[in-house]
Coordinates of C-alpha atoms in Angstrom, one line a residue:
Chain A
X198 CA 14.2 -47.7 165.2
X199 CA 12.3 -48.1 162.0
X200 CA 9.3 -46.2 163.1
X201 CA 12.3 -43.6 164.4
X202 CA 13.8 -43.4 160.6
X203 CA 10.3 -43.0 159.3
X204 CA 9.0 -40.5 161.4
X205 CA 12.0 -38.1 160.2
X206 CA 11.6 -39.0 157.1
X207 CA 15.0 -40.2 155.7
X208 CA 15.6 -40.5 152.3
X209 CA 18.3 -43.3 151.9
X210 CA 19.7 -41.5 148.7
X211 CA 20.5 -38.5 150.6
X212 CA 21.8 -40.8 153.2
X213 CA 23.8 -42.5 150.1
X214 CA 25.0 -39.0 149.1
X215 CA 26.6 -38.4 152.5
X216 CA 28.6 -41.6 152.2
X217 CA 29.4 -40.6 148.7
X218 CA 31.5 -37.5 149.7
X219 CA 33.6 -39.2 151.8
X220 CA 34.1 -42.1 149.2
X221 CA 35.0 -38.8 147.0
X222 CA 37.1 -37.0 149.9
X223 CA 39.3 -40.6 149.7
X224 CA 40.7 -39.0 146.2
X225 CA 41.9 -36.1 147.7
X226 CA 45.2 -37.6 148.9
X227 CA 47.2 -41.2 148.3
X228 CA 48.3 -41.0 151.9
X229 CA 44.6 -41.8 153.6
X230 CA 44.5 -44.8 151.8
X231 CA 47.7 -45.8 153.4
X232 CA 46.4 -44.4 156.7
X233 CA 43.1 -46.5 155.6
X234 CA 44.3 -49.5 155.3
X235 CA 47.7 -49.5 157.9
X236 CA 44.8 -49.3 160.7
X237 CA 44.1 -53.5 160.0
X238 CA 47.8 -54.0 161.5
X239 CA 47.4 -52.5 164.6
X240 CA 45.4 -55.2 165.9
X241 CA 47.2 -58.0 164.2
X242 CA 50.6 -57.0 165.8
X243 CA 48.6 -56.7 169.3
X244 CA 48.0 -60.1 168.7
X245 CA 51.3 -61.3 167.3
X246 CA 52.8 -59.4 170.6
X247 CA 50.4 -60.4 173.0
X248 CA 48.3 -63.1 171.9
X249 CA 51.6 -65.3 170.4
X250 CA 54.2 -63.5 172.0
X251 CA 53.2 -63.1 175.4
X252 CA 51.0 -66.3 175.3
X253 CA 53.8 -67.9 174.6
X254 CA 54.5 -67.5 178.6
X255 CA 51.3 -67.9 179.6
X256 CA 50.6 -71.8 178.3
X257 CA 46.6 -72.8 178.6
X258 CA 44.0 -70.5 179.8
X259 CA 40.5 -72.8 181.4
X260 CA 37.4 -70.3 180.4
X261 CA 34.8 -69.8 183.4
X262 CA 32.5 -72.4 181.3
X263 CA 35.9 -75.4 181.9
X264 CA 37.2 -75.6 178.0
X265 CA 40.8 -75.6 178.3
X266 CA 42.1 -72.9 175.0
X267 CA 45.5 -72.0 174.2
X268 CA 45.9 -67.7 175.4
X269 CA 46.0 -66.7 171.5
X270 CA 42.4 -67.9 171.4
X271 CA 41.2 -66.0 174.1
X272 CA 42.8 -62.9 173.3
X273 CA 42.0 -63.1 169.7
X274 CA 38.5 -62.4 169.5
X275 CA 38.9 -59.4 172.1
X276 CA 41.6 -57.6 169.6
X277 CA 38.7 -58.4 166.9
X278 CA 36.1 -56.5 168.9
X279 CA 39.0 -53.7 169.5
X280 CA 39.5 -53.6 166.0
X281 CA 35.9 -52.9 165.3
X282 CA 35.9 -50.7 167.8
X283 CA 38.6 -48.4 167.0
X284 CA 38.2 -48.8 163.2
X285 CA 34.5 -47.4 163.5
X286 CA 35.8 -44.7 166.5
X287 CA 38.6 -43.2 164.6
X288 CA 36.3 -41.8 161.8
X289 CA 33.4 -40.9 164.3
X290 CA 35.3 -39.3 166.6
X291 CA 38.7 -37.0 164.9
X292 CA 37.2 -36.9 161.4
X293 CA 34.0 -36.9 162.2
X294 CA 34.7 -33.8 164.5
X295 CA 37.1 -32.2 161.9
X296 CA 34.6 -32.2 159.5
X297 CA 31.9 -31.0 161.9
X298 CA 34.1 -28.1 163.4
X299 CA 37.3 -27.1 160.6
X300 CA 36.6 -27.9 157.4
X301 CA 33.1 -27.0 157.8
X302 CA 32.2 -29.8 155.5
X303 CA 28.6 -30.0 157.5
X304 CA 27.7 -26.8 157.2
X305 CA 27.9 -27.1 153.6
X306 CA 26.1 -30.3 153.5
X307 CA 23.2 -28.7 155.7
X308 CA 23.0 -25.9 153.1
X309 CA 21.2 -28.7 150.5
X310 CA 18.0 -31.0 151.5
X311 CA 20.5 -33.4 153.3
X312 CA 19.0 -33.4 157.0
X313 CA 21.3 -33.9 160.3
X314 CA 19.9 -37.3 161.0
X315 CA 21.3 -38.4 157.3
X316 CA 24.5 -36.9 158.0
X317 CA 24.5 -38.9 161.1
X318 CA 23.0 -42.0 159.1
X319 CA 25.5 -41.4 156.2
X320 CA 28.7 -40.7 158.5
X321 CA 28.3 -43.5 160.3
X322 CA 27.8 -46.5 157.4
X323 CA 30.6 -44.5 155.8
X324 CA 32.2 -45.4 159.1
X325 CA 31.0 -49.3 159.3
X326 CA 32.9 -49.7 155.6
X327 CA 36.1 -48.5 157.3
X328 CA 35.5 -50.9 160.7
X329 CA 34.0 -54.3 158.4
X330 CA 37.1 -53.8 156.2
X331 CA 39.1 -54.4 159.9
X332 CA 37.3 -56.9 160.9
X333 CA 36.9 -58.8 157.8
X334 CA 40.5 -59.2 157.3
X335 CA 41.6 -59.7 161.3
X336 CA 38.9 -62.9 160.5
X337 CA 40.8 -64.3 157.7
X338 CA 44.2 -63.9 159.8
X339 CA 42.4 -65.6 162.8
X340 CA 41.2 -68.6 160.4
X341 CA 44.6 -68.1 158.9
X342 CA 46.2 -68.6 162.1
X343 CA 43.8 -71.5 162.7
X344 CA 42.6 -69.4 165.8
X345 CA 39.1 -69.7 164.7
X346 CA 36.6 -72.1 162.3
X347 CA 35.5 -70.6 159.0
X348 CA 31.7 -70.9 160.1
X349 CA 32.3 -69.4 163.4
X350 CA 34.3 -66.2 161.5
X351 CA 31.7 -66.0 159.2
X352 CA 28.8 -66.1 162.8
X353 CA 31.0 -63.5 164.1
X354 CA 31.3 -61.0 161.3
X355 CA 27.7 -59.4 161.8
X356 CA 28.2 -59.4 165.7
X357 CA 31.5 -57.3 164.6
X358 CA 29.6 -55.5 162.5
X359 CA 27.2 -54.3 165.6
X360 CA 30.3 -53.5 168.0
X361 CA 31.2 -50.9 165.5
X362 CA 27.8 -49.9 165.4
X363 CA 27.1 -49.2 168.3
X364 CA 30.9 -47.6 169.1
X365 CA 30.3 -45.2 166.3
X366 CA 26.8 -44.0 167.3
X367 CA 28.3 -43.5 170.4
X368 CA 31.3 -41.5 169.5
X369 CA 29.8 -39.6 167.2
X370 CA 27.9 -38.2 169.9
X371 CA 30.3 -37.5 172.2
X372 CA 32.4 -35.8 169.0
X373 CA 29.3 -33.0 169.4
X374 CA 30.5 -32.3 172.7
X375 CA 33.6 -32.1 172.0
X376 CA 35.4 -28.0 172.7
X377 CA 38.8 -28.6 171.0
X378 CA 41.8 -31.4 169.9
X379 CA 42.6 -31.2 173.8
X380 CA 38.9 -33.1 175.3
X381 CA 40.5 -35.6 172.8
X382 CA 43.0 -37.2 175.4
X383 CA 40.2 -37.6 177.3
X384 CA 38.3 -39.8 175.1
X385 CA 41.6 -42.0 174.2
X386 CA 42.3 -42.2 177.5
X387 CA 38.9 -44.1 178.1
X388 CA 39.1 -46.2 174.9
X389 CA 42.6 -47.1 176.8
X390 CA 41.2 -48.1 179.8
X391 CA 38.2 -49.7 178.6
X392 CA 41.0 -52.0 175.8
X393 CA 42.7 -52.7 178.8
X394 CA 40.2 -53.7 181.4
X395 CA 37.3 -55.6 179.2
X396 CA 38.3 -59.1 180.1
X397 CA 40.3 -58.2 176.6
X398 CA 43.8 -59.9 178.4
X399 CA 42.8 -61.9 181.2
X400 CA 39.0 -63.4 182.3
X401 CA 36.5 -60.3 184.2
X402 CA 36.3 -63.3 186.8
X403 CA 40.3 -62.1 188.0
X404 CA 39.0 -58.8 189.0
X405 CA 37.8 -58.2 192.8
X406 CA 34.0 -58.1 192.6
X407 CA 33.9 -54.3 192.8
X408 CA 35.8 -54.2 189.6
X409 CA 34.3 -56.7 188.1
X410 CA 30.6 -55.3 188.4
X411 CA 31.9 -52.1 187.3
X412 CA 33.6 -53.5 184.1
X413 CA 29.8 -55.5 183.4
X414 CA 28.6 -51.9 182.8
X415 CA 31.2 -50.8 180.7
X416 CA 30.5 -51.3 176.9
X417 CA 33.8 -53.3 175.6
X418 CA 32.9 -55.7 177.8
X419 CA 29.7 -56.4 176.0
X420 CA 31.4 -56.1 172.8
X421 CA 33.8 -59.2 173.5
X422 CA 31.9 -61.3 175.3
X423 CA 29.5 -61.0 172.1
X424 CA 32.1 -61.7 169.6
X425 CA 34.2 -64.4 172.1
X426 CA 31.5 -66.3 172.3
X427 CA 30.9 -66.4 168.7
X428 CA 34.5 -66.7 167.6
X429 CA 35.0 -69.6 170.2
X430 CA 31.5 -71.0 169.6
X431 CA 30.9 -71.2 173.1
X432 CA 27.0 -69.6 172.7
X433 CA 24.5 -68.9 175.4
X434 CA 21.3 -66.8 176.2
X435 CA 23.6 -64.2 177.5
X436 CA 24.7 -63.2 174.0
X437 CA 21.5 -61.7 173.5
X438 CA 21.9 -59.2 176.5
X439 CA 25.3 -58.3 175.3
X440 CA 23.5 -57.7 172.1
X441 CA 20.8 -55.7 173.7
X442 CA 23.2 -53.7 175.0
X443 CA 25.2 -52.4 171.9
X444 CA 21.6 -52.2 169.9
X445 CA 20.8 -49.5 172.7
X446 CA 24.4 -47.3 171.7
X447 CA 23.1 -47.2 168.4
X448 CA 19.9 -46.1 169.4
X449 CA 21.0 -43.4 171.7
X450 CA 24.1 -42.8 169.9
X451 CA 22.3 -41.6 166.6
X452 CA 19.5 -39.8 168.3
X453 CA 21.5 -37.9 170.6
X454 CA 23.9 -36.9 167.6
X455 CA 21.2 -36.0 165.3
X456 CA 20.0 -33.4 167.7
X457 CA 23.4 -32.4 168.4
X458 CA 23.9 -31.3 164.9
X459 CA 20.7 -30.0 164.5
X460 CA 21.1 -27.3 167.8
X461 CA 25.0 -26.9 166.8
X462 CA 24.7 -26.2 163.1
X463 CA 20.9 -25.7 162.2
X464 CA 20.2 -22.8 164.8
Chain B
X46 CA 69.5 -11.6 178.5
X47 CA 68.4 -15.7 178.8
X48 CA 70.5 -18.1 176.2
X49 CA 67.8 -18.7 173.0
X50 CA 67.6 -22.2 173.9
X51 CA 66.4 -21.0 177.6
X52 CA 64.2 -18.7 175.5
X53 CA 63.2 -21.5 173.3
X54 CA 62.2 -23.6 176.4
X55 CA 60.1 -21.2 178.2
X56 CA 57.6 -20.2 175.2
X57 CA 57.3 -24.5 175.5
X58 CA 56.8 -24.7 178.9
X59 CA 54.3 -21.3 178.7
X60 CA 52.1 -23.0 176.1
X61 CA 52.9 -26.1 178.4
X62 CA 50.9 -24.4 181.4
X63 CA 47.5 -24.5 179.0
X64 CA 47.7 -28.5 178.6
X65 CA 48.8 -29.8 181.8
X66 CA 45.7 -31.0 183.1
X67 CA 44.7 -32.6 179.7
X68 CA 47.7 -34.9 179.6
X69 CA 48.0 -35.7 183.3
X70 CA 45.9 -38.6 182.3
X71 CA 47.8 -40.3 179.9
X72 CA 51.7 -38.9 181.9
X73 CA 50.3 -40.6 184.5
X74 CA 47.7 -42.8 185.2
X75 CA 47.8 -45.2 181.4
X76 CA 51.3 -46.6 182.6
X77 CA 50.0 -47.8 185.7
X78 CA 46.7 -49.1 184.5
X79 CA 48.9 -50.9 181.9
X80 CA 50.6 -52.4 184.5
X81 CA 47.8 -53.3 186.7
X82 CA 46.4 -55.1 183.3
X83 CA 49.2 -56.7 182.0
X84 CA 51.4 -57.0 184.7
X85 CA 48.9 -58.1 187.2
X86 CA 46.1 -59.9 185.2
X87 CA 48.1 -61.4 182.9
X88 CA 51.2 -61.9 185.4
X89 CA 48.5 -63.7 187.4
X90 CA 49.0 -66.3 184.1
X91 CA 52.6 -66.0 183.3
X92 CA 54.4 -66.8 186.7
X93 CA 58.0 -65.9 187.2
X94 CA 60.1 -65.2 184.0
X95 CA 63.3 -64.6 184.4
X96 CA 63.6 -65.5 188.0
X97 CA 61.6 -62.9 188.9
X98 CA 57.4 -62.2 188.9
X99 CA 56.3 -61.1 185.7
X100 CA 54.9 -57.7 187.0
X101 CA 58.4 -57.1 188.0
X102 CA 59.6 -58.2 185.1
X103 CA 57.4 -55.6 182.9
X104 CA 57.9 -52.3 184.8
X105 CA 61.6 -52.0 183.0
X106 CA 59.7 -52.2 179.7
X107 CA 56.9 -50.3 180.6
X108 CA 58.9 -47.2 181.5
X109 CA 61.0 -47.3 178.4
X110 CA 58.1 -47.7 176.3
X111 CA 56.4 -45.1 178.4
X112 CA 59.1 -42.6 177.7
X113 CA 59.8 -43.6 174.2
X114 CA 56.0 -43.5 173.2
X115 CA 55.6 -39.4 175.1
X116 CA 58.9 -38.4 173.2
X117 CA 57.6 -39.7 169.6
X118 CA 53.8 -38.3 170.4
X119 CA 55.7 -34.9 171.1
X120 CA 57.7 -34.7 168.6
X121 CA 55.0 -35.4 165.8
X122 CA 51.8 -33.2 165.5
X123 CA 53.4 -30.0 167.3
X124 CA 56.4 -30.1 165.3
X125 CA 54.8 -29.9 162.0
X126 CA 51.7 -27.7 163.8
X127 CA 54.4 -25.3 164.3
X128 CA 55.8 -25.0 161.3
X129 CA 52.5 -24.9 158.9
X130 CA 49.8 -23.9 160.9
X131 CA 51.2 -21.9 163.9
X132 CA 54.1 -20.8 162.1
X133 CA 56.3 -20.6 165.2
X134 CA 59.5 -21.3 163.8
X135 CA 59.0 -18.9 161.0
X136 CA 58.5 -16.4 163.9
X137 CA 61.8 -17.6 166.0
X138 CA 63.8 -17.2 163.1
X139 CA 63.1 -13.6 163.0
X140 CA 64.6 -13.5 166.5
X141 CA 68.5 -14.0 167.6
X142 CA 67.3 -17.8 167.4
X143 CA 69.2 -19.7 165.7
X144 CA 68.2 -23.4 164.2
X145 CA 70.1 -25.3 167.0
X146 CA 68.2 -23.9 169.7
X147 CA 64.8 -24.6 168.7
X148 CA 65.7 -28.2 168.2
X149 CA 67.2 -28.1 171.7
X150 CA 64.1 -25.9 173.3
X151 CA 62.2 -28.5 172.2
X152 CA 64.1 -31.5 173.5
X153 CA 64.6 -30.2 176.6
X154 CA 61.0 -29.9 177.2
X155 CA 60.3 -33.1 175.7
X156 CA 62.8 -34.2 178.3
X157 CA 61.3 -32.5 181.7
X158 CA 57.9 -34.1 180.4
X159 CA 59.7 -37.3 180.4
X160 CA 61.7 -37.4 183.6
X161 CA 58.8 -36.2 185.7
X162 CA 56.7 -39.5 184.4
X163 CA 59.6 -41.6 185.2
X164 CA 60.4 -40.5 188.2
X165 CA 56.7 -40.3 189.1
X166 CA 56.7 -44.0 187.4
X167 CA 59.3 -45.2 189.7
X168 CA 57.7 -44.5 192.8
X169 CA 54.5 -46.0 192.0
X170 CA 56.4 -49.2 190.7
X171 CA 58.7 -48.7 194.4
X172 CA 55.0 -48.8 195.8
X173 CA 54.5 -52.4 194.0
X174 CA 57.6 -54.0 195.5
X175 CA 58.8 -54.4 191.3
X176 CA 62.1 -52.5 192.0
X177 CA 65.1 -55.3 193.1
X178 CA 67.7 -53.1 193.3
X179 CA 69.3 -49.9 194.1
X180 CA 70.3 -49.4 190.4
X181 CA 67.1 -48.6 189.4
X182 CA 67.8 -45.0 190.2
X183 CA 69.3 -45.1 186.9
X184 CA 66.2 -46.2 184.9
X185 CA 65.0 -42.4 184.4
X186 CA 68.9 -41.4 183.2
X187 CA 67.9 -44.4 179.9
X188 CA 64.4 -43.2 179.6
X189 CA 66.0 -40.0 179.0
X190 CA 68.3 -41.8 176.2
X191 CA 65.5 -43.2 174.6
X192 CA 63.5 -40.4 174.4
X193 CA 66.2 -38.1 172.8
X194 CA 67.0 -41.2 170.4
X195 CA 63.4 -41.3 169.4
X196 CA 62.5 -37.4 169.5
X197 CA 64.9 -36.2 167.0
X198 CA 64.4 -38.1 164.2
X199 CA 60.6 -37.8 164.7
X200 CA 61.3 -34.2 165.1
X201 CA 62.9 -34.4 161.5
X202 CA 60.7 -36.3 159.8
X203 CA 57.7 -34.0 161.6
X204 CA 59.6 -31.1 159.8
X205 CA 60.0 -33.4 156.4
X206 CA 56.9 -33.4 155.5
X207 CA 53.5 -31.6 154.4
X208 CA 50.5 -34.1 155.6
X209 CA 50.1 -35.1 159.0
X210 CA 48.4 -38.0 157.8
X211 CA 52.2 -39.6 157.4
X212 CA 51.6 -39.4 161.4
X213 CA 49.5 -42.3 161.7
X214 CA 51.4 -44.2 159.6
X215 CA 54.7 -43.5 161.4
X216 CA 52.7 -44.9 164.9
X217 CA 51.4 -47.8 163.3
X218 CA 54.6 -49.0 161.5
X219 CA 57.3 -47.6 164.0
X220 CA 55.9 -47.1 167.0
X221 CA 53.6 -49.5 167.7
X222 CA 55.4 -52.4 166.4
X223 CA 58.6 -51.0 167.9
X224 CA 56.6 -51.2 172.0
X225 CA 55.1 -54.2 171.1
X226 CA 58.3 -56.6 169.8
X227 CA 61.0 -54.6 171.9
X228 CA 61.1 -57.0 174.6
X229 CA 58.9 -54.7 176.5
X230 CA 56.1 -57.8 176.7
X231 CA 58.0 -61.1 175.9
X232 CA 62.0 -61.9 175.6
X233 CA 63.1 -60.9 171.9
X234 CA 64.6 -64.4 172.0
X235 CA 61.5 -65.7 171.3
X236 CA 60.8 -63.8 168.0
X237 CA 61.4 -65.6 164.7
X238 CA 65.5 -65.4 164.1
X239 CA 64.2 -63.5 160.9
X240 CA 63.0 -60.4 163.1
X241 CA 65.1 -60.3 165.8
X242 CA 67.8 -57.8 164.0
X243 CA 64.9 -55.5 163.6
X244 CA 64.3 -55.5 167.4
X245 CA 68.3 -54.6 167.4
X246 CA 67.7 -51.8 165.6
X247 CA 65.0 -49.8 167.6
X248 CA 66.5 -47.8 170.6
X249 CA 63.9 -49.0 172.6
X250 CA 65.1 -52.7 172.9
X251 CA 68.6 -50.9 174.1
X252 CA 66.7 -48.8 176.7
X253 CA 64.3 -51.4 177.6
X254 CA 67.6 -54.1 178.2
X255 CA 69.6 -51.1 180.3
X256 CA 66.3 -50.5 182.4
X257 CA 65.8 -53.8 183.1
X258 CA 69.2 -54.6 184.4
X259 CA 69.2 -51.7 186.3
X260 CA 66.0 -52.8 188.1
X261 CA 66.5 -56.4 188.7
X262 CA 70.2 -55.8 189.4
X263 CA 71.3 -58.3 186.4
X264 CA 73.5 -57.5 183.4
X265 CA 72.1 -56.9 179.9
X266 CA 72.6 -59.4 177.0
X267 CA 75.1 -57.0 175.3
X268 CA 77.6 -55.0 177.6
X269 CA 76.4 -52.0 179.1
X270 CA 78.1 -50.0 176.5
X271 CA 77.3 -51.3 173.4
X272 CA 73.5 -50.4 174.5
X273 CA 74.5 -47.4 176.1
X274 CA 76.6 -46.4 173.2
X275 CA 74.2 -47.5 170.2
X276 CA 71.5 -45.2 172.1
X277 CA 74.1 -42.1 171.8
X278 CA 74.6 -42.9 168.5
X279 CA 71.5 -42.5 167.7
X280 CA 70.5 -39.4 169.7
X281 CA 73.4 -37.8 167.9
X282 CA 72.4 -39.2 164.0
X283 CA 68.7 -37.8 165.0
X284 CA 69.8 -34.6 166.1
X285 CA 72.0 -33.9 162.9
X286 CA 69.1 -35.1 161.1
X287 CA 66.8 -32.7 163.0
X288 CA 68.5 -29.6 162.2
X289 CA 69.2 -30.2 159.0
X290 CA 65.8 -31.1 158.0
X291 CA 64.7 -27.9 160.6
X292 CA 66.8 -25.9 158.4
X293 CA 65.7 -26.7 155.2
X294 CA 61.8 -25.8 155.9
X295 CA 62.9 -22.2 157.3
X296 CA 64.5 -21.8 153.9
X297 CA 61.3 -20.6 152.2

């Protein structure tokens, strides 16, 4: 990666520059900032809703390592990893493409020394600041809530930091190929499914052993078995592979975009 | 010649033919995996509620909430699309189209949308063996209720305002909270005694109440018609709202 970033030669204060026209772009209207922060509830009241509400019902979950945990716990630190999933999506993927495709905004940054890997670079720490914000506060409410242990939130925090990461390297790449508003449903449609199906609700161990592989692949699985296993402090060499796994999103994710913008805009 | 509101309909269900395939998806197939995840996984967890399984329990909600979210998702981004960036209803009202009908042309497509997903719904949900009586031929007739309570006064505020940033905000606040405290998931019973009345006051609690005793075969909490008839009232105070706030924008 560092070898990658040196090879292209990235200047960090063009990189910085990127990130500063969107800190700029904020100004433009009072309502984004409402937009900005209103995102933080959406994951809290999935947990109110499902976590207390529906837990409520459920009583005691066993994990597949035998610690008996009320449901709130479990499904806590999956809405976490959601939240810094989403949080780091939603500017990747419809502002990051609105910029890309509308408003032109690229084209204009292309047209001084900024290069499309520092757009890429610069879009998606702009987008990290957006998701840590997310995932910094849904911490506090889970040690709030007495869901979690300071030290363990404050373990977790970087692992959140990589889900959105690697989730916004990802869908920033997928935002090149995207033809119009419409291929939209398809990607929220699949964020759906993948918040539904990660072992977010109920343990991958449930699923029939087709499924189950199948959701192993998938990348929200990796995502909250990473940041369960933190939150809960339940840690193990597996961890690491989850880890692995996101690193490579960010990998591919930026490279892949990079040249995206470079054969979309720069030809 | 066809009645504007026919006329109104049609240009809908032309621009309809485009999109189909895109929003097959999430018509169809997000309900059921939502059920499969909730109903099923977590089900697995819950055990009866109710007297009945939990998946069973659910499907009610589910379909309300399904029909409540497609109304207030349709009412939103096209709504205001039309009027600023498309400039439809600038167009219409240079045509025997009167304010009315493109308020109604636009509910009654909202409307097809949503009866073919609840129909289509309550098959699959037939399929599941969650359906405990014949009344649940009457679910689509509320989903229809709460997606004409919900569409209008989206469709008003949609036509209110000038960013369609206020969008996001209106899912996050309204919607979303609305779907998940409704009694869609868990009993309203067991939210604070603070919160409850604002459960009361979303349509979708009504509808999700009316479906459910339709499907189980049990009565509501309130009588029939005090859900039924709060649900009308508020189909009616949206759709005054609608047309005023419709007419207002064409006023430039």
């Amino acid at each position: 990666m560092v070898s990658l970033l040196l090879a292209a030669r990235i200047s960090p204060s063009r990189v910085g520059a990127v990130i500063n026209r969107n800190v700029g772009a904020l100004r433009s209207g009072p309502s984004y900032w409402l937009v900005l922060l209103s995102g933080f509830f959406e994951p809290v009241l999935y947990l109110l809703s499902i976590g207390v509400g529906v837990g409520a019902l459920v009583g005691d979950l066993t994990l597949p390592g035998g610690r008996v945990v009320e449901y709130a716990v479990f499904v806590a630190p999956a809405m976490l990893a959601v939240s810094a999933m989403s949080g780091a999506l939603s500017e990747t993927t419809f502002n990051f493409f609105f910029k890309m495709k509308y408003s032109k905004t690229f084209d204009a940054v292309l047209a001084t020394p900024v290069k499309p890997f520092e757009i890429a670079l610069g879009e998606l720490a702009w987008a990290m600041v957006r998701s840590s914000v997310y995932t910094g506060a849904f911490l506090v409410v889970m040690v709030a809530l007495g869901l979690t242990g300071p030290g363990w939130a404050l373990a977790a925090f970087p692992a959140t930091m990589l889900v959105g990461l690697a989730f916004g390297a990802v869908g920033m790449a997928i935002s090149t190929f995207m033809r119009g508003w419409q291929d939209f449903d398809l990607l929220t449609t699949g964020q759906f499914a993948l918040f539904l199906f990660s072992g977010t609700f109920s343990p991958v161990q449930d699923y029939p052993a087709v499924v189950e592989v199948l959701v192993r692949l998938t990348p929200l699985y990796h995502a909250v078995e990473l940041v369960r296993g933190l939150v809960i402090g339940e840690l193990g060499w597996g961890l690491l592979g989850n880890a692995a796994y996101l690193l490579a999103m960010v990998a591919a994710g930026l490279t892949l975009a990079a040249r995206r913008i470079h054969r979309t805009l720069c030809a | 010649m066809v009645h504007p509101t026919v006329a109104v309909l049609e240009r809908n269900l032309a621009l309809y033919r485009r999109l189909w395939r895109a929003s097959a998806f999430s018509t169809f197939v997000l309900p059921v995996l939502f059920l499969v995840s909730i109903g099923v996984g977590v089900g697995g967890y819950v055990g009866e509620i109710g007297g009945v399984d939990y998946l069973a329990w659910i499907v009610p909600g589910v379909m309300a909430s399904t029909a409540f979210q497609m109304a207030i998702g349709e009412s939103t981004y096209s709504v205001l699309g039309d009027f600023k960036w498309v400039r439809a209803y600038h167009a219409m009202r240079a045509t025997p189209v009167e304010v009315g009908d493109m308020v109604w042309g636009w509910l009654l497509y909202i409307l097809i949308r949503v009866e073919i997903a609840a129909v289509v719904f309550l098959g699959i949900t037939a399929l599941f063996g969650a359906l405990h009586s014949p009344w649940a031929v009457l679910t689509p007739v509320v989903a229809a209720l709460v997606a004409l309570s919900a569409a209008a006064p989206v469709m008003a505020f949609a036509a209110s305002i000038e960013h369609d940033s206020y969008f996001a905000l209106l899912f996050r606040f309204v919607m979303i909270p609305s779907t998940l405290f409704a009694g869609v998931f868990f009993p309203v019973d067991q939210l604070p005694q603070l919160v409850r009345p604002l459960a009361y006051l979303s349509p979708l609690w009504h509808g999700v109440e009316l479906s459910r005793a339709a499907t189980l075969g049990t009565s509501p909490p309130w009588p029939v018609w005090v859900h039924a008839g709060y649900l009308l009232l508020c189909c009616a105070a949206g759709l005054a709202w609608a047309v005023a706030a419709f007419r207002k924008r064409l006023q430039d």
